[in-house]
Coordinates of C-alpha atoms in Angstrom, one line a residue:
M1 CA -26.4 -15.5 9.2
Q2 CA -24.2 -14.3 6.3
L3 CA -27.3 -13.2 4.4
I4 CA -28.6 -11.3 7.4
T5 CA -25.3 -9.6 7.8
G6 CA -25.3 -8.7 4.1
V7 CA -28.7 -7.1 4.5
L8 CA -27.3 -5.2 7.6
F9 CA -24.6 -3.8 5.4
D10 CA -27.2 -2.6 2.8
V11 CA -29.0 -0.9 5.7
V12 CA -25.8 0.7 6.9
C13 CA -25.0 2.0 3.5
Q14 CA -28.5 3.5 3.1
I15 CA -28.4 5.1 6.5
Q16 CA -24.9 6.3 6.0
E17 CA -25.7 8.0 2.7
A18 CA -28.8 9.7 4.1
K19 CA -27.1 10.9 7.2
L20 CA -24.0 12.2 5.4
L21 CA -26.2 14.2 3.1
N22 CA -28.4 15.5 5.9
A23 CA -25.4 16.3 8.0
A24 CA -23.7 18.2 5.1
N25 CA -26.9 20.2 4.4
L26 CA -27.4 21.0 8.0
L27 CA -23.8 22.1 8.5
E28 CA -23.9 24.3 5.4
Q29 CA -27.1 26.0 6.6
S30 CA -25.8 26.4 10.1
I31 CA -22.5 27.9 9.0
T32 CA -24.4 30.3 6.6
A33 CA -26.6 31.4 9.5
Y34 CA -23.5 31.8 11.7
W35 CA -21.8 34.1 9.2
N36 CA -25.0 36.1 8.8
N37 CA -24.9 36.8 12.6
Q38 CA -28.0 34.8 13.2
L39 CA -26.0 32.5 15.5
T40 CA -23.7 34.5 17.7
E41 CA -22.7 32.1 20.4
I42 CA -21.8 28.9 18.5
T43 CA -18.6 28.2 16.5
E44 CA -18.1 26.0 13.5
D45 CA -16.4 23.4 15.7
D46 CA -19.4 23.4 18.0
L47 CA -21.7 22.8 15.0
Q48 CA -19.6 19.9 13.8
I49 CA -19.6 18.3 17.3
L50 CA -23.3 18.5 17.4
L51 CA -23.6 17.0 14.0
L52 CA -21.2 14.2 14.9
Q53 CA -23.9 12.9 17.2
N54 CA -26.1 12.2 14.1
V55 CA -24.0 9.2 13.1
K56 CA -24.7 7.2 16.3
A57 CA -27.0 4.8 14.5
V58 CA -24.4 3.9 11.9
I59 CA -21.7 3.5 14.5
A60 CA -24.0 1.3 16.6
I61 CA -24.7 -1.0 13.7
G62 CA -21.0 -1.0 12.7
D63 CA -20.0 -2.0 16.2
K64 CA -22.4 -5.0 16.1
V65 CA -21.1 -6.1 12.6
I66 CA -17.5 -5.9 13.8
H67 CA -18.2 -7.9 16.9
F68 CA -20.1 -10.6 14.9
Y69 CA -17.1 -11.1 12.6
D70 CA -14.2 -10.4 15.0
H71 CA -15.1 -11.7 18.4
T72 CA -12.8 -14.7 18.1
T73 CA -9.8 -13.5 16.1
E74 CA -9.0 -9.9 17.2
C75 CA -7.7 -9.2 13.7
I76 CA -9.3 -5.7 13.9
G77 CA -7.2 -4.9 16.9
E78 CA -4.0 -6.1 15.2
L79 CA -4.9 -4.3 11.9
M80 CA -5.3 -0.9 13.7
C81 CA -2.1 -1.6 15.7
I82 CA -0.2 -2.2 12.5
L83 CA -1.6 0.9 10.8
A84 CA -0.6 3.1 13.8
A85 CA 2.9 1.5 13.9
L86 CA 3.7 2.6 10.4
P87 CA 6.3 5.3 9.9
E88 CA 4.8 8.8 10.3
S89 CA 5.2 9.6 6.6
E90 CA 3.1 6.5 5.7
R91 CA 0.5 7.2 8.4
N92 CA 0.1 10.8 7.1
Q93 CA -0.6 9.4 3.6
M94 CA -3.5 7.3 5.0
L95 CA -5.1 10.2 7.0
N96 CA -7.7 10.8 4.3
T97 CA -8.8 7.1 4.4
P98 CA -11.5 5.8 6.9
L99 CA -9.1 3.6 8.9
G100 CA -6.3 6.2 8.8
L101 CA -8.7 8.7 10.3
L102 CA -9.7 6.3 13.0
S103 CA -6.0 5.7 13.8
K104 CA -5.5 9.5 14.0
I105 CA -8.5 9.9 16.3
A106 CA -7.0 7.2 18.6
T107 CA -3.5 8.7 18.8
D108 CA -4.0 12.5 18.5
K109 CA -2.1 14.5 21.1
G110 CA -4.0 17.7 20.9
Q111 CA -1.7 19.5 18.5
D112 CA -3.8 19.2 15.3
R113 CA -6.3 21.8 13.9
Y114 CA -8.9 19.1 14.3
S115 CA -7.9 18.0 17.8
L116 CA -11.2 19.2 19.4
L117 CA -13.2 17.1 16.9
Y118 CA -10.8 14.1 17.2
A119 CA -11.4 14.2 21.0
E120 CA -15.2 14.4 20.6
A121 CA -15.1 11.6 18.0
K122 CA -13.0 9.4 20.3
K123 CA -15.4 10.0 23.2
L124 CA -18.3 9.0 21.0
L125 CA -16.6 5.9 19.6
A126 CA -15.4 4.7 23.0
A127 CA -19.0 4.1 24.1
Y128 CA -19.0 1.1 21.8
P129 CA -16.8 -1.7 23.2
T130 CA -15.7 -3.3 19.9
I131 CA -14.8 0.0 18.3
E132 CA -13.0 1.0 21.5
H133 CA -11.0 -2.2 21.2
A134 CA -9.9 -1.1 17.7
L135 CA -9.0 2.3 18.9
N136 CA -6.9 0.8 21.7
G137 CA -5.1 -1.3 19.0
A138 CA -4.2 1.9 17.3
A139 CA -2.9 3.4 20.6
N140 CA -0.8 0.3 21.2
G141 CA 0.7 0.4 17.7
H142 CA 1.5 4.1 18.0
S143 CA 3.3 3.3 21.2
V144 CA 5.3 0.2 20.1
K145 CA 5.9 1.3 16.5
D146 CA 6.6 -2.3 15.5
N147 CA 4.2 -4.5 13.5
K148 CA 5.8 -7.7 14.9
V149 CA 5.0 -6.6 18.4
C150 CA 1.5 -5.9 17.2
A151 CA 1.2 -9.5 15.9
S152 CA 2.4 -10.9 19.2
M153 CA -0.1 -8.7 21.1
Y154 CA -3.0 -10.0 19.0
S155 CA -1.9 -13.5 18.6
K156 CA -5.4 -14.9 18.0
C157 CA -5.4 -13.4 14.6
P158 CA -4.2 -16.0 12.1
Y159 CA -2.9 -13.4 9.6
E160 CA 0.6 -12.0 9.3
P161 CA 0.8 -8.1 9.4
E162 CA 1.7 -8.0 5.6
E163 CA -1.5 -10.0 4.8
L164 CA -3.7 -7.7 6.7
L165 CA -2.2 -4.6 5.1
E166 CA -2.6 -6.3 1.7
N167 CA -6.3 -6.9 2.2
I168 CA -6.7 -3.2 3.1
N169 CA -4.8 -2.0 0.1
D170 CA -6.9 -4.3 -2.2
L171 CA -10.2 -3.6 -0.6
G172 CA -11.1 -1.1 -3.2
D173 CA -10.2 -3.4 -6.1
I174 CA -12.5 -6.5 -6.0
T175 CA -10.6 -8.1 -8.9
K176 CA -7.3 -8.1 -7.0
L177 CA -9.0 -9.2 -3.8
F178 CA -10.5 -12.2 -5.5
S179 CA -7.4 -13.2 -7.3
K180 CA -4.5 -13.4 -5.0
N181 CA -5.3 -14.9 -1.6
A182 CA -7.2 -17.8 0.0
L183 CA -10.4 -15.7 0.3
G184 CA -10.1 -14.7 -3.4
N185 CA -9.7 -18.3 -4.6
V186 CA -12.6 -19.6 -2.5
I187 CA -15.1 -16.9 -3.2
A188 CA -14.2 -16.7 -6.9
D189 CA -14.7 -20.4 -7.3
A190 CA -18.0 -20.2 -5.4
L191 CA -19.2 -17.4 -7.5
E192 CA -18.3 -19.2 -10.7
Y193 CA -20.1 -22.3 -9.4
N194 CA -23.2 -20.3 -8.6
Y195 CA -23.2 -18.8 -12.1
T196 CA -23.3 -22.2 -13.7
Q197 CA -26.3 -23.2 -11.4
V198 CA -28.4 -20.2 -12.6
G199 CA -27.3 -20.5 -16.3
M200 CA -25.0 -17.5 -16.3
T201 CA -21.8 -17.5 -18.3
Q202 CA -18.6 -18.1 -16.4
T203 CA -16.1 -15.3 -16.4
H204 CA -13.1 -17.6 -16.0
S205 CA -12.3 -21.1 -17.1
R206 CA -11.9 -23.3 -14.1
K207 CA -11.0 -27.0 -14.1
K208 CA -12.5 -27.6 -10.7
R209 CA -14.2 -25.9 -7.8
S210 CA -12.1 -25.7 -4.6
C211 CA -13.7 -25.2 -1.2
F212 CA -11.4 -24.5 1.7
K213 CA -13.9 -24.1 4.5
E214 CA -11.4 -22.9 7.2
A215 CA -9.8 -20.4 4.8
L216 CA -13.2 -19.2 3.8
D217 CA -14.4 -18.7 7.4
V218 CA -11.2 -16.9 8.5
S219 CA -11.0 -14.7 5.4
C220 CA -14.7 -13.7 5.5
E221 CA -14.4 -12.9 9.2
S222 CA -11.4 -10.7 8.7
L223 CA -12.8 -8.8 5.7
G224 CA -16.3 -8.6 7.2
A225 CA -14.9 -7.0 10.4
T226 CA -12.8 -4.6 8.3
C227 CA -15.8 -3.5 6.3
G228 CA -17.7 -2.9 9.5
L229 CA -14.8 -0.7 10.7
M230 CA -14.6 1.1 7.4
T231 CA -18.3 1.9 7.7
V232 CA -17.7 3.5 11.1
G233 CA -14.7 5.5 9.7
C234 CA -16.7 6.7 6.8
A235 CA -19.6 7.8 9.0
V236 CA -17.1 9.9 11.1
C237 CA -15.1 11.1 8.1
T238 CA -17.9 13.5 6.9
F239 CA -17.1 15.9 9.8
F240 CA -13.5 16.4 8.6
S241 CA -12.3 18.1 5.4
F242 CA -11.2 14.9 3.8
G243 CA -12.9 14.7 0.4
T244 CA -10.8 11.7 -0.7
C245 CA -12.0 9.8 2.3
I246 CA -15.6 10.2 1.1
A247 CA -14.7 9.1 -2.4
I248 CA -13.0 6.0 -1.0
C249 CA -16.0 5.3 1.1
G250 CA -18.3 5.2 -1.9
T251 CA -16.1 2.8 -3.7
V252 CA -15.4 0.4 -0.8
I253 CA -18.6 0.4 1.3
A254 CA -21.1 0.5 -1.6
G255 CA -19.0 -1.6 -3.9
S256 CA -16.3 -3.9 -2.6
C257 CA -17.8 -4.6 0.8
G258 CA -21.2 -5.5 -0.6
T259 CA -19.6 -7.8 -3.1
V260 CA -17.4 -9.5 -0.4
I261 CA -20.3 -10.1 1.9
A262 CA -22.5 -11.4 -0.9
G263 CA -19.6 -13.6 -2.1
C264 CA -19.0 -15.0 1.3
G265 CA -22.7 -15.8 1.6
I266 CA -22.7 -17.7 -1.8
A267 CA -19.5 -19.5 -0.9
E268 CA -20.9 -20.6 2.5
I269 CA -24.0 -22.0 0.8
V270 CA -22.0 -23.8 -1.9
C271 CA -19.5 -25.3 0.5

């Protein structure tokens, strides 16, 4: 199943890249026509709302991926709750990241220049139960403003708030991700073991291969669900002026998430 999910992520990445490019081209053409008075009864916001519908395929796949990984732990709900519970200054710093944007969509009160688009995006995302669950987590966190309360609300998740935030912070750096927590140890060992089986040179010296099946399962579920939610956030992000968000998406979705899913698959087979 891990292999199938890995293929799903490859498909998501390809669809996402194509749709972002097509959407950007269409938006540029439409705005040009608008300013040339060829379109007189449609605004730029209207165009963006129409184009937002183009990402439905990516969102639908992302919703299924999140559900596959997160249906027993609810870590995605806790993660979004924690992000929204951060102090406003920290939340604002995360706005041009995929999950920060989703948090803003879930908690916007109609006073932002993008509020119309936020409302349309929220309406679109709420049609997918697993994503709606994540948005509700953000709304809860924005209300309670306490990550300990978030942890108690989503008690099925085995991670502490600090661990969830650490995984998010390290998601763009695969070296850090593989080196400091249970997931890192298990996957790194599995990858090293796999290299020896196919005659590749090991990148690190290891005295023995460890295999903590429970740690592997929980960690892969948490990061797999996070990658699914990042994919959704990246798909939506193209309709807002957050260039940094798009840059992060390229690094995380095409790079780290693919490596994590592949590593989980290898570790599962080895264990």
